[in-house]
């Protein structure tokens, strides 16, 4: 099992609520239906602010690759990305292996 941590830092002109509104309306349904394994979306209280972190669980790296490719090919997902990409200042991504 692996966990993918995706972190998006928003431009100061956008709020976490702006991003989450678009996610709930146009992205979350297609994302969860395709990727499965959503652990949750989180926001930061300390450290870098105006950040959104999502955690996703996969059985393997190969399963993650397969599901991400399916998501990338989805027209609804591409529409969602066109709306949120202008909001994002920077992105980071980590794959975490279970240690215990």
Coordinates of C-alpha atoms in Angstrom, one line a residue:
X1 CA 0.0 0.0 0.0
X2 CA 1.1 3.6 -0.7
X3 CA -0.3 6.9 0.2
X4 CA 0.0 9.9 -2.2
X5 CA 0.2 13.3 -0.6
X6 CA -0.6 16.1 -3.0
X7 CA -0.2 19.7 -1.8
X8 CA -1.4 22.8 -3.6
X9 CA -0.4 26.3 -2.5
X10 CA -2.9 28.9 -3.8
X11 CA -2.2 32.4 -5.1
X12 CA -3.0 35.0 -2.4
X13 CA -5.9 36.3 -4.6
X14 CA -7.7 32.9 -4.1
X15 CA -8.9 31.3 -0.9
X16 CA -9.2 27.7 0.1
X17 CA -13.0 28.2 -0.1
X18 CA -12.7 29.3 -3.7
X19 CA -10.8 26.1 -4.6
X20 CA -13.0 23.8 -2.6
X21 CA -16.2 25.3 -4.1
X22 CA -14.9 24.3 -7.6
X23 CA -13.7 20.9 -6.4
X24 CA -17.0 20.0 -4.8
X25 CA -19.0 21.3 -7.8
X26 CA -16.9 19.9 -10.7
X27 CA -14.0 17.7 -9.6
X28 CA -14.6 15.6 -6.5
X29 CA -17.2 13.2 -8.0
X30 CA -15.1 12.2 -11.1
X31 CA -11.9 12.2 -9.0
X32 CA -13.2 9.8 -6.3
X33 CA -15.0 7.6 -8.8
X34 CA -11.8 7.1 -10.8
X35 CA -9.1 7.1 -8.1
X36 CA -11.0 5.7 -5.2
X37 CA -9.0 5.6 -1.9
X38 CA -9.6 9.2 -0.8
X39 CA -8.4 9.6 2.8
X40 CA -9.3 13.2 2.8
X41 CA -8.7 16.8 1.9
X42 CA -7.1 19.0 4.5
X43 CA -6.1 22.6 5.0
X44 CA -3.2 24.1 6.9
X45 CA -3.4 26.0 10.2
X46 CA 0.4 26.4 10.9
X47 CA 3.3 26.7 8.5
X48 CA 2.6 27.6 4.8
X49 CA -0.9 28.9 4.7
X50 CA -3.5 29.0 1.8
X51 CA -2.6 25.3 1.2
X52 CA -4.7 22.3 0.4
X53 CA -3.4 18.8 1.0
X54 CA -5.1 15.7 -0.2
X55 CA -4.2 12.1 0.7
X56 CA -5.0 9.1 -1.5
X57 CA -4.5 5.4 -0.8
X58 CA -3.5 2.9 -3.5
X59 CA -2.7 -0.8 -3.4
X60 CA 0.5 -0.3 -5.4
X61 CA 2.4 2.2 -7.5
X62 CA 1.2 0.5 -10.7
X63 CA -2.4 0.8 -9.6
X64 CA -1.9 4.5 -8.9
X65 CA -0.4 5.0 -12.4
X66 CA -3.3 3.2 -14.0
X67 CA -5.9 5.2 -12.1
X68 CA -4.2 8.6 -12.7
X69 CA -4.0 7.8 -16.4
X70 CA -7.7 7.2 -16.5
X71 CA -8.4 10.4 -14.6
X72 CA -6.2 12.4 -17.0
X73 CA -8.2 11.1 -20.0
X74 CA -11.6 12.2 -18.5
X75 CA -13.1 15.2 -20.2
X76 CA -14.9 16.3 -17.0
X77 CA -11.6 16.2 -15.1
X78 CA -10.0 18.3 -17.8
X79 CA -12.8 20.9 -17.4
X80 CA -12.2 21.0 -13.7
X81 CA -8.4 21.5 -14.2
X82 CA -9.0 24.5 -16.5
X83 CA -10.8 26.1 -13.6
X84 CA -8.4 25.4 -10.7
X85 CA -5.0 25.7 -12.4
X86 CA -5.1 29.5 -12.4
X87 CA -5.7 29.4 -8.6
X88 CA -2.5 27.3 -7.9
X89 CA 0.8 29.0 -7.2
X90 CA 2.8 25.8 -6.6
X91 CA 2.2 22.0 -6.3
X92 CA 4.1 19.2 -4.7
X93 CA 3.5 15.5 -4.6
X94 CA 5.0 12.7 -2.4
X95 CA 4.4 9.0 -2.4
X96 CA 4.6 7.5 1.1
X97 CA 5.3 3.9 2.0
X98 CA 3.8 2.4 5.2
X99 CA 6.5 2.1 7.8
X100 CA 4.6 0.3 10.5

